CSV table of C-alpha atoms and ligand atoms in Angstrom, one decimal:
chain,number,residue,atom,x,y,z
A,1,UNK,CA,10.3,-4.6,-20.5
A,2,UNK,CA,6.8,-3.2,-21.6
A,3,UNK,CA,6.9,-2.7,-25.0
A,4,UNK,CA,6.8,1.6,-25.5
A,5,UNK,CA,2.9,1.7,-26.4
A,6,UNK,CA,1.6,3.7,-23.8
A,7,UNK,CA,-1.0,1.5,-21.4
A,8,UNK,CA,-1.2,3.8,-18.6
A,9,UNK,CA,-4.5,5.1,-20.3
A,10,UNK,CA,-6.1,1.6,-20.1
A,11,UNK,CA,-8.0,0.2,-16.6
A,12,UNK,CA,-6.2,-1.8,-14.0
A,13,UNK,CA,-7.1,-5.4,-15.8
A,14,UNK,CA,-6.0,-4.8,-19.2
A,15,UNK,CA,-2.6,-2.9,-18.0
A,16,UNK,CA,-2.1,-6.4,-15.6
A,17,UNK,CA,-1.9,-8.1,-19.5
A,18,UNK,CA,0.4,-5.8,-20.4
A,19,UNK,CA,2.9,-5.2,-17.8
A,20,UNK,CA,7.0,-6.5,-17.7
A,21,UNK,CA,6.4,-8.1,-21.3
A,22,UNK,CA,7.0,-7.4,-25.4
A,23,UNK,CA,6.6,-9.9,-27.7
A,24,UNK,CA,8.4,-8.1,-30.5
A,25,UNK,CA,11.6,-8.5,-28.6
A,26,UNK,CA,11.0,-12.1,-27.5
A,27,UNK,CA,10.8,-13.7,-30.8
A,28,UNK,CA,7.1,-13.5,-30.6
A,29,UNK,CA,6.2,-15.1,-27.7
A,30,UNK,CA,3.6,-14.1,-25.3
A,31,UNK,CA,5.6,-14.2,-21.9
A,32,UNK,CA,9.4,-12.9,-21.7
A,33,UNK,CA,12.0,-15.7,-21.3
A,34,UNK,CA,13.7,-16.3,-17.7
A,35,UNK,CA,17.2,-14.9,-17.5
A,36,UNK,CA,19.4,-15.9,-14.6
A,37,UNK,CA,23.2,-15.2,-14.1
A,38,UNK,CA,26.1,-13.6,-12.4
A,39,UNK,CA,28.1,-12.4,-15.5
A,40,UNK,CA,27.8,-10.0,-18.4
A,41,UNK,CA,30.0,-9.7,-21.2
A,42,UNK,CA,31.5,-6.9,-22.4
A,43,UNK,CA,33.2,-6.7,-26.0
A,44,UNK,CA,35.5,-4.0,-25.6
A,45,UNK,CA,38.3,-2.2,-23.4
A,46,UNK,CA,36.1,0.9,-23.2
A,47,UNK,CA,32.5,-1.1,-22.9
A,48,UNK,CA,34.1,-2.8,-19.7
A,49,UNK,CA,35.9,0.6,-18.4
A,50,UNK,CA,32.4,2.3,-18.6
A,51,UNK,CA,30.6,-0.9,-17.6
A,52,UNK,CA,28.5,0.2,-21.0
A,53,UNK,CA,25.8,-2.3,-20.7
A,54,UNK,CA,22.1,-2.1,-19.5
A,55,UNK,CA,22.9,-4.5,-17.1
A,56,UNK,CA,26.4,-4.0,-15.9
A,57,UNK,CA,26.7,-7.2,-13.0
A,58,UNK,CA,24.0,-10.0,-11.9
A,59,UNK,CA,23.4,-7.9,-8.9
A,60,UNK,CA,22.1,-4.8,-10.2
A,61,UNK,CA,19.4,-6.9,-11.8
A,62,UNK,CA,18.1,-8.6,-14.7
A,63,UNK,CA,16.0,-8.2,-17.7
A,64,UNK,CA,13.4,-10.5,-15.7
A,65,UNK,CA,13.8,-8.8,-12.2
A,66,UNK,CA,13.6,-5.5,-14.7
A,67,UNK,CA,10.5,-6.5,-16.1
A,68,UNK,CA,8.9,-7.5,-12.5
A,69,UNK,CA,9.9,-3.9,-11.5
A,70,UNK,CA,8.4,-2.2,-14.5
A,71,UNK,CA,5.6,-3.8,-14.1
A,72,UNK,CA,4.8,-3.5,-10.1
A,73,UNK,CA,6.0,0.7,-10.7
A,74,UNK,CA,3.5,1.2,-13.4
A,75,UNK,CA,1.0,-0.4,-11.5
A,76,UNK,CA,1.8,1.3,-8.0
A,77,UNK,CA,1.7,4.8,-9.6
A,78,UNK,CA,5.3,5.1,-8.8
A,79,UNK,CA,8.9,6.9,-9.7
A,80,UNK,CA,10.6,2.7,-9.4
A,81,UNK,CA,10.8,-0.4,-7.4
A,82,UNK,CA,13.2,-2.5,-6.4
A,83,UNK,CA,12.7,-6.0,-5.0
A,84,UNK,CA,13.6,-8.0,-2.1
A,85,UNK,CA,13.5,-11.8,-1.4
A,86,UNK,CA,10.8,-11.8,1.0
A,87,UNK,CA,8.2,-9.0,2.0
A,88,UNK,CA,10.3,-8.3,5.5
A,89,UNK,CA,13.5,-7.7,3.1
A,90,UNK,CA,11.2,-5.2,1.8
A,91,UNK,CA,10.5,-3.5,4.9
A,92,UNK,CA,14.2,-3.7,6.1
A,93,UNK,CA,15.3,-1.5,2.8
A,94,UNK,CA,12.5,1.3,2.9
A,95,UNK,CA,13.6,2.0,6.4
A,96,UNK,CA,17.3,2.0,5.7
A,97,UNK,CA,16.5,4.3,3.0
A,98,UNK,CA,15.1,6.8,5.5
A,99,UNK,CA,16.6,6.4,8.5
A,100,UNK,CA,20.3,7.1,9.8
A,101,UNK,CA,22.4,7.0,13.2
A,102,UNK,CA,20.8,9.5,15.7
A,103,UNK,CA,16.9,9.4,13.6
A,104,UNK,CA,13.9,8.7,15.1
A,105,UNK,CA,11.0,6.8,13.7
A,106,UNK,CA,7.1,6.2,14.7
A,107,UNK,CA,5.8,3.2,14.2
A,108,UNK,CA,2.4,1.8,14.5
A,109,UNK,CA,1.5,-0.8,18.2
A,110,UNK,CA,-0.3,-2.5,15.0
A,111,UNK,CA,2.5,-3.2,13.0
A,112,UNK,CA,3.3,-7.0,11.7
A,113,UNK,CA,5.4,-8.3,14.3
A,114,UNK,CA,8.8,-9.0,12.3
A,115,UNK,CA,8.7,-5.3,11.4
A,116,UNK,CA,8.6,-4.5,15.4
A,117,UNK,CA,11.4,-7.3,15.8
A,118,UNK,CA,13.7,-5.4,13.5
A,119,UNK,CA,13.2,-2.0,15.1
A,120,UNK,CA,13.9,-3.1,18.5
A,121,UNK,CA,16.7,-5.1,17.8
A,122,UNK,CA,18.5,-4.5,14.6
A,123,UNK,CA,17.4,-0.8,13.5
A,124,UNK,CA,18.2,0.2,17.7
A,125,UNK,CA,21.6,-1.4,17.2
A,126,UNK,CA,22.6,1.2,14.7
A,127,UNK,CA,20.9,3.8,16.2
A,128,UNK,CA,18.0,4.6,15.5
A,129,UNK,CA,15.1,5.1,17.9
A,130,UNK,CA,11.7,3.9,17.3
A,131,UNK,CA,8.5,5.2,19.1
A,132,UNK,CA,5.3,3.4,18.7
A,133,UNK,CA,2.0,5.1,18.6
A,134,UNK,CA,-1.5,4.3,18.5
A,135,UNK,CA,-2.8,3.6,15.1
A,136,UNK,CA,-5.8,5.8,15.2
A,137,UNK,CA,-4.1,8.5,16.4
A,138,UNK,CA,-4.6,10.4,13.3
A,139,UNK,CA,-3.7,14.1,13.4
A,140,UNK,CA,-2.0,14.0,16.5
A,141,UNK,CA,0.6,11.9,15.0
A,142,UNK,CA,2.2,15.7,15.7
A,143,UNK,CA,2.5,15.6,19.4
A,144,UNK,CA,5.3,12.9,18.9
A,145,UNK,CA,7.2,14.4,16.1
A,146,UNK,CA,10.6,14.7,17.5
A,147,UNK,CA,13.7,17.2,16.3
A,148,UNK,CA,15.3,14.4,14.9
A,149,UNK,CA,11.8,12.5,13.5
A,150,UNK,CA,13.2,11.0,10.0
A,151,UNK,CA,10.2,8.3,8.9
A,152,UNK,CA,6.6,7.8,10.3
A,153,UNK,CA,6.0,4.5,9.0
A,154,UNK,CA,2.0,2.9,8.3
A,155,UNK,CA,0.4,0.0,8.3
A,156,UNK,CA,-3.4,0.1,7.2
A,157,UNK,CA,-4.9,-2.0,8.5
A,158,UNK,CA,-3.0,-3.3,11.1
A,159,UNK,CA,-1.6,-7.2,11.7
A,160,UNK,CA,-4.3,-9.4,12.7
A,161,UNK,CA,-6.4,-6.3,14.4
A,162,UNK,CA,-7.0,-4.7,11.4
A,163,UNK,CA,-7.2,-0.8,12.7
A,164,UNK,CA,-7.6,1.4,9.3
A,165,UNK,CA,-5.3,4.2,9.7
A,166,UNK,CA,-6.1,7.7,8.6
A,167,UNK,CA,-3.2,7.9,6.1
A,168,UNK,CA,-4.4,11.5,4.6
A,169,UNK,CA,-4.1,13.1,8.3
A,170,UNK,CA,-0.8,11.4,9.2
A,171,UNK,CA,0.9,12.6,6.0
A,172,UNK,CA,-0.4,16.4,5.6
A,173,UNK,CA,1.6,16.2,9.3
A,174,UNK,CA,4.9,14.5,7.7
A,175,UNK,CA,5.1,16.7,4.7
A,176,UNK,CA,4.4,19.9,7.3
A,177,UNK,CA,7.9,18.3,9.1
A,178,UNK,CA,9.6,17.3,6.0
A,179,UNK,CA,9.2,13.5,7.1
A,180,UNK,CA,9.2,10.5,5.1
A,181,UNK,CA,6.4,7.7,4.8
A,182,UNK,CA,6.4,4.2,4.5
A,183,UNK,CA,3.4,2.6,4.5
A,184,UNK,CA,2.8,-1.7,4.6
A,185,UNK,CA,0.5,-2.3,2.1
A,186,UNK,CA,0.7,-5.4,2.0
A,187,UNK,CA,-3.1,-6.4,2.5
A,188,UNK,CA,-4.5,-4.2,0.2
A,189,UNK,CA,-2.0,-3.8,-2.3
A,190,UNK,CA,-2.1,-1.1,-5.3
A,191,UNK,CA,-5.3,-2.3,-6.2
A,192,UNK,CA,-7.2,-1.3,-3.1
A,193,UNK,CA,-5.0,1.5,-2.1
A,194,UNK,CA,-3.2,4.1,-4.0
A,195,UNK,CA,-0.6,5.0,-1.4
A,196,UNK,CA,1.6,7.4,-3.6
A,197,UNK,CA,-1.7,9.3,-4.7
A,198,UNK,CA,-2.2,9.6,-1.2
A,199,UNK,CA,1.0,11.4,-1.2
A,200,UNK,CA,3.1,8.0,0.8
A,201,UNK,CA,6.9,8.3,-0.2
A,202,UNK,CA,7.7,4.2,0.1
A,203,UNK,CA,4.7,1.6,-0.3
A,204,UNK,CA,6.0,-1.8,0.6
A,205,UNK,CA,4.4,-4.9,-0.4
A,206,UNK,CA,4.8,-8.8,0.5
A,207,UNK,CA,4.4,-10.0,-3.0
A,208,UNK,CA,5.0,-13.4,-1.4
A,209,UNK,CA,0.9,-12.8,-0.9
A,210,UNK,CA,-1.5,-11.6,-3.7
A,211,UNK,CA,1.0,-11.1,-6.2
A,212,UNK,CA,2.2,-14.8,-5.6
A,213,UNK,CA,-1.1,-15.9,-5.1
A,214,UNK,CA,-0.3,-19.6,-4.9
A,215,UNK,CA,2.1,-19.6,-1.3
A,216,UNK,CA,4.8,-20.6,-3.8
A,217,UNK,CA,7.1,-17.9,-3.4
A,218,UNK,CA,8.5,-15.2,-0.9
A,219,UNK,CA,9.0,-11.6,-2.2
A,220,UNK,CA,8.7,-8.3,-1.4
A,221,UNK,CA,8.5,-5.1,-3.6
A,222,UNK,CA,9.5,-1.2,-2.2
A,223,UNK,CA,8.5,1.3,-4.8
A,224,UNK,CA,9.2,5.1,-4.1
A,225,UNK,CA,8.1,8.2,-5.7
A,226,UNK,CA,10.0,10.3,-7.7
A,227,UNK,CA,11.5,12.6,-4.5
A,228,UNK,CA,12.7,9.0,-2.8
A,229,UNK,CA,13.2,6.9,-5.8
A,230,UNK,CA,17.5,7.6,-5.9
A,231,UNK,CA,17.5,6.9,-2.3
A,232,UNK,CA,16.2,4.0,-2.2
A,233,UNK,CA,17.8,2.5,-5.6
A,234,UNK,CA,21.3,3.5,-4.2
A,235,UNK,CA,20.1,1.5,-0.7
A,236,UNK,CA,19.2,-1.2,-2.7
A,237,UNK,CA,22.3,-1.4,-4.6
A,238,UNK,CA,24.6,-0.9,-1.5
A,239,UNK,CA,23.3,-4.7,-0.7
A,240,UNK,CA,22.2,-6.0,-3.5
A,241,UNK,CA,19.7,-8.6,-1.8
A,242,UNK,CA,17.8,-9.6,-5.2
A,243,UNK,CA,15.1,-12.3,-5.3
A,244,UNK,CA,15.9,-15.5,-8.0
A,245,UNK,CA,14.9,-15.4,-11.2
A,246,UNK,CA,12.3,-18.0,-10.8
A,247,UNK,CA,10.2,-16.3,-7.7
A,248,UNK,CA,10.0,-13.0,-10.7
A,249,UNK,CA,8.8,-15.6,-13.0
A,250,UNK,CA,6.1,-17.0,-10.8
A,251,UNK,CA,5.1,-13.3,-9.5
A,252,UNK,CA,5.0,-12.1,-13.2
A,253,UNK,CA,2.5,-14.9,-14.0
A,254,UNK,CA,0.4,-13.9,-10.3
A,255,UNK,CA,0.1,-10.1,-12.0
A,256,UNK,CA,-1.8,-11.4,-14.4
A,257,UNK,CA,-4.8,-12.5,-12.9
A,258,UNK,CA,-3.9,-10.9,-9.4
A,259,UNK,CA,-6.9,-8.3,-10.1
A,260,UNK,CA,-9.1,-11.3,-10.4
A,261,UNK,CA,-8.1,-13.2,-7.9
A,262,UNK,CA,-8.6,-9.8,-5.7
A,263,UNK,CA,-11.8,-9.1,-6.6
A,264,UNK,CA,-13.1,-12.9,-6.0
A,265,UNK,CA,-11.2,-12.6,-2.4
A,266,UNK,CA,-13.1,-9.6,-1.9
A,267,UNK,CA,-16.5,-11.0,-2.6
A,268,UNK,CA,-15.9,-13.9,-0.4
A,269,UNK,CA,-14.1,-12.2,2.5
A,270,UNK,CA,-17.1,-10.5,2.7
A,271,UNK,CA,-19.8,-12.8,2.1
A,272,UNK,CA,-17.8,-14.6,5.2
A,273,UNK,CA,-17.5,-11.8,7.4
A,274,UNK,CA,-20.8,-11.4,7.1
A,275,UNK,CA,-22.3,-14.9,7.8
A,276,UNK,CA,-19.3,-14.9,11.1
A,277,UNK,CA,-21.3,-11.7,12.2
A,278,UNK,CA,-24.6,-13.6,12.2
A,279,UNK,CA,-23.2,-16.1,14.2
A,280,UNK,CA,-23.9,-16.4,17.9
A,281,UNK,CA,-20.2,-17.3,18.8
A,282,UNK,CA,-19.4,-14.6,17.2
A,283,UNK,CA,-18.2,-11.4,18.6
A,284,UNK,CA,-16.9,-8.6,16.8
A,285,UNK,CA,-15.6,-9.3,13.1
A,286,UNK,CA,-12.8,-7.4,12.8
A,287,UNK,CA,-13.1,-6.7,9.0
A,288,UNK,CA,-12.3,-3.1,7.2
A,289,UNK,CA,-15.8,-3.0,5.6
A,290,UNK,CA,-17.6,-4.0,8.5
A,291,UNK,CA,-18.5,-1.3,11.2
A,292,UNK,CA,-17.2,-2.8,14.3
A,293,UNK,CA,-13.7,-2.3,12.8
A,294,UNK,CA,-11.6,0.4,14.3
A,295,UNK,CA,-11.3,3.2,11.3
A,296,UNK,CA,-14.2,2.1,9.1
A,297,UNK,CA,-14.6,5.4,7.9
A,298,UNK,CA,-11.1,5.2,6.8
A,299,UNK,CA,-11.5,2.5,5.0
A,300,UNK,CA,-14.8,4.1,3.4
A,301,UNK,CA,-13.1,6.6,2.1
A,302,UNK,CA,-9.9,6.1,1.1
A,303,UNK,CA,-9.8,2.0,0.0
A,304,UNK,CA,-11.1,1.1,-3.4
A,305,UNK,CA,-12.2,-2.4,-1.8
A,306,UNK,CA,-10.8,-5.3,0.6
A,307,UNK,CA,-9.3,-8.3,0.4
A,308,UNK,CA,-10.0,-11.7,1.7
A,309,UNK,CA,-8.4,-11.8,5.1
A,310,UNK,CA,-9.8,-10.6,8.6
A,311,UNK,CA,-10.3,-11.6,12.1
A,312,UNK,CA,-12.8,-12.4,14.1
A,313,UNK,CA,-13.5,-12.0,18.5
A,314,UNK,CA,-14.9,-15.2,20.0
A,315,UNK,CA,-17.6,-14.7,22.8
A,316,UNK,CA,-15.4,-15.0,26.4
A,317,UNK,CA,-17.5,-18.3,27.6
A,318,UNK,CA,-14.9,-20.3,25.0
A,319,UNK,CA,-11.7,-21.4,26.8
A,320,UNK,CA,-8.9,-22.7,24.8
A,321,UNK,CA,-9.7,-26.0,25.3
A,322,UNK,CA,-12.9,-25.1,23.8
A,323,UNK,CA,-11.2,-23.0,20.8
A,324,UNK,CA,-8.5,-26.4,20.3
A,325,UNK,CA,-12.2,-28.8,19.7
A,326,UNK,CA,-12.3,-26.7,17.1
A,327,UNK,CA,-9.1,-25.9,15.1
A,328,UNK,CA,-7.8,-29.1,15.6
A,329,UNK,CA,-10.1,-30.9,13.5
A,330,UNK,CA,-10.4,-28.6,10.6
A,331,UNK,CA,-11.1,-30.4,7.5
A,332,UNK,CA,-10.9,-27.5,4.9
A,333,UNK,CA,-9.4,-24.6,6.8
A,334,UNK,CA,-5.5,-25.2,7.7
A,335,UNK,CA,-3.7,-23.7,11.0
A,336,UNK,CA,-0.5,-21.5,9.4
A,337,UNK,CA,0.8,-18.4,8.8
A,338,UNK,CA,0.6,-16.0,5.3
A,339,UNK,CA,-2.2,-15.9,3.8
A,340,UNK,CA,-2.8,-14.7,-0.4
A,341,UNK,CA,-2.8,-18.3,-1.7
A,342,UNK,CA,-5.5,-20.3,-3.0
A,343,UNK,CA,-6.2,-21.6,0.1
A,344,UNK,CA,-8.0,-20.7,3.6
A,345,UNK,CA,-6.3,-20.7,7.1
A,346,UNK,CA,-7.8,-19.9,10.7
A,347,UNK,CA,-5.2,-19.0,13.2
A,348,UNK,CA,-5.3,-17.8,16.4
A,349,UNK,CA,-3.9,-14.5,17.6
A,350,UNK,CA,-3.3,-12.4,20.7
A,351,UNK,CA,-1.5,-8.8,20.6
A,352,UNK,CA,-1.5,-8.5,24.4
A,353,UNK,CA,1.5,-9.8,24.9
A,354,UNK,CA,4.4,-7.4,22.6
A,355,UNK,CA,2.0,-3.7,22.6
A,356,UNK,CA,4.0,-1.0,24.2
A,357,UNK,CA,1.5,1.8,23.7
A,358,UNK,CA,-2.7,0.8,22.9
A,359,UNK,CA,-4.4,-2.3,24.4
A,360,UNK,CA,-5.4,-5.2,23.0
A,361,UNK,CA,-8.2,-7.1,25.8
A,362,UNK,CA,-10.9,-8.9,24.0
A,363,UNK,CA,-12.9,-10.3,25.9
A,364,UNK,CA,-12.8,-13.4,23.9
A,365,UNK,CA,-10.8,-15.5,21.8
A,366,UNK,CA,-9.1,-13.7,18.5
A,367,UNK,CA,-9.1,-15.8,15.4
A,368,UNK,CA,-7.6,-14.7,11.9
A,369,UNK,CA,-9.0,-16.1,8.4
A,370,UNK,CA,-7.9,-16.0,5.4
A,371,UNK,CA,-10.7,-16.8,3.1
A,372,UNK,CA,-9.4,-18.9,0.0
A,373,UNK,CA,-10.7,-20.3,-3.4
A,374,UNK,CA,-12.6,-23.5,-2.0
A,375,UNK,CA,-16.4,-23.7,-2.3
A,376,UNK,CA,-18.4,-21.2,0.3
A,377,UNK,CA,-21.0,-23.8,1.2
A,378,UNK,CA,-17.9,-26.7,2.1
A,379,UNK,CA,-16.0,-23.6,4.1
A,380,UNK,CA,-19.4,-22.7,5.8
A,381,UNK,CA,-19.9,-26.0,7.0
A,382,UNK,CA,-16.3,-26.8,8.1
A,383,UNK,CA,-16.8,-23.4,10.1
A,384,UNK,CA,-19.9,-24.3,11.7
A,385,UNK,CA,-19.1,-27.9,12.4
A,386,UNK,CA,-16.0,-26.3,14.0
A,387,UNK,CA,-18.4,-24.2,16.5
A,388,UNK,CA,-20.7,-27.1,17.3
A,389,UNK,CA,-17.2,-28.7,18.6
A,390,UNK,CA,-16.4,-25.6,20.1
A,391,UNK,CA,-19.7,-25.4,21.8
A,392,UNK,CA,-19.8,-29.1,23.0
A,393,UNK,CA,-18.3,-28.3,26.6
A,394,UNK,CA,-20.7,-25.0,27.2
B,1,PLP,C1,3.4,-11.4,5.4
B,1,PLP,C2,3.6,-10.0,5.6
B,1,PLP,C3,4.8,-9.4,5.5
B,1,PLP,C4,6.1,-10.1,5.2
B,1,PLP,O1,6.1,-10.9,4.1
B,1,PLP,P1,7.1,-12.1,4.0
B,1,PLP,O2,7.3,-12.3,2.5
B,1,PLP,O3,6.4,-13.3,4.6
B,1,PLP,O4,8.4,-11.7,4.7
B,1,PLP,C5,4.9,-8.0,5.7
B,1,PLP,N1,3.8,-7.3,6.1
B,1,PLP,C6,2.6,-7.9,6.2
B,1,PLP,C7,1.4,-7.0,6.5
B,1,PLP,C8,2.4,-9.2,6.0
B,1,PLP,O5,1.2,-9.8,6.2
């Protein structure tokens, strides 16, 4: 637990310091100890009848999954959190916690794929009914709102395509409707986006990315505001599907320095983006803070910054033979998915294949990077020896 001083009134950084921990009850020590277990022990016929303990079973939690959720509601501006063992567990629970047999959801054509998965196959099995709709639809969000329309759910910006959504416009419509929100935050986490100010109900994040830091851990965090918080603590309960002790540990060390390790992913996701523009093979950089990127303005002015990962369009002369000259002889940039860690990836994407409702037809090959902590001049050159193999049959 954070000690009771209050540390709401200090900037981001210092409350990161401060968060999930109190010497005073941990015999002095900086960092609170790791609990793990199944049982607590009651002393007495009427403690165990009341289940009088802050704690009452290992499922309900933990003072170091208590301390992890402290931390990540103070942080998101929110009512509470609960946690999941990856960041899909997340999703899962904020959509159980608004949806019921007979409801209907919306759901962005941009959404991470897994989410997609789950609506179409698990969420329509117990009947619920999901529409997708264009991400930058915006206002109109309206003309699909449905009788039985329970949850619009977010995702700004979109998987791999990176489409900003105007989150102001698509909430004034929910509240109008009395609909709930979920947004995917996942990219830009609480430090880039304040989705509760925004008015969001449920703010999901993968922590298993930049709260992690260090693709050492899965985990996922839903927090709610104070109209959705019972809702989604009584969901949680009802399955109980907590994360171990040790992935809180190792997420509680990646709050620490996550604001730095934000900021420096910033700075280079840009100074990247930029140098991809300039380059001839180069399309479209599909980056928030870059104007080619579908709801710019969005981002402009509702994001406090961006993070280190984007995509980028190939020109259409490279075939994929072309595009495999080039990934597969990589020497600092790896091929896999996540991203948030210390180090940098390139994959290849293509949406065409699973959108129901927008588009997706570059004209050339998509590529997603995830900009990492290596130096800029050996991640330049790996880039650019890459496109001189790319470029060898042309
Ligand atoms: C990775 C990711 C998730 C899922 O996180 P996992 O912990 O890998 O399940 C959810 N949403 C977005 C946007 C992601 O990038």
């Amino acid at each position: 637990m954070t000690s009771n001083k209050d540390i709401s009134k200090f900037n981001i950084s210092t409350q990161l310091t401060q968060l999930g921990r109190d010497p005073a009850e941990q015999y002095g020590f900086v960092n609170a100890p790791l609990y793990k277990g199944s049982t607590i022990i009651y002393n007495t016929l009427e403690d165990i009848e009341q289940k009088r303990a802050r704690f009452s079973y290992g499922t309900t939690g933990s003072p170091t999954i208590a301390n992890l959720e402290s931390a990540w509601t103070q942080l998101a501006g929110a009512a509470g959190t609960v946690m999941s063992p990856s960041g899909l567990g997340a999703i899962t629970l904020a959509i159980f916690t608004t949806t019921k047999a007979g409801d209907h959801l919306l759901m962005p054509d941009c959404t991470y794929r897994p989410t997609r998965n789950f609506c179409n196959n698990l969420l329509a099995k117990y009947g619920v009914e999901t529409t997708y709709y264009d991400p930058m639809i915006g206002g109109d969000i309206e003309k699909l709102i449905k009788p039985n329309t329970s949850t619009i759910f977010l995702e700004a910006p979109g998987s791999q395509s990176f489409e900003v959504q105007d989150v102001p416009a698509i909430v004034k419509v929910a509240k109008k409707h009395g609909i709930k929100t979920i947004i995917d935050n996942t990219w830009a986490t609480p430090i880039f986006f304040r989705a509760h100010e925004h008015g969001i109900d449920l703010s999901v994040e993968a922590g298993t990315k930049y709260l992690g830091g260090h693709s050492d851990i899965l985990l996922g965090m839903v927090s709610a505001n104070e109209a959705c918080w019972p809702e989604l603590r009584a969901t949680y309960d009802y399955m109980a599907m907590l994360p171990g002790a040790d992935d809180c540990i190792l997420a509680l060390r990646g709050l620490r320095t996550m604001h730095l390790r934000l900021k420096e992913a910033e700075r280079r996701g840009l100074e990247m983006a930029a140098w991809l523009k300039a380059r001839p093979e180069v399309q479209k950089v599909l980056h928030p803070a870059f104007d080619d990127c579908p709801g710019h303005e969005n981002w402009k002015r509702d994001f406090l910054g961006s993070s280190g990962l984007f995509s980028i369009i190939l020109n259409e002369q490279f075939t994929k033979s072309d595009v495999a000259n080039m990934l597969d002889n990589m020497s600092v940039f790896s091929m896999g998915f996540s991203w948030g860690g210390y180090e940098s990836l390139i994959i290849p994407f293509n949406c065409t294949d699973y959108r129901t409702v927008t588009q997706w037809k570059p004209e050339g090959f998509s590529l997603r990077l995830q900009i990492g902590l290596e130096d800029m001049d050996d991640l330049k050159k790996d880039l650019d020896e890459g496109f001189s193999r790319m470029n060898m049959n042309s």
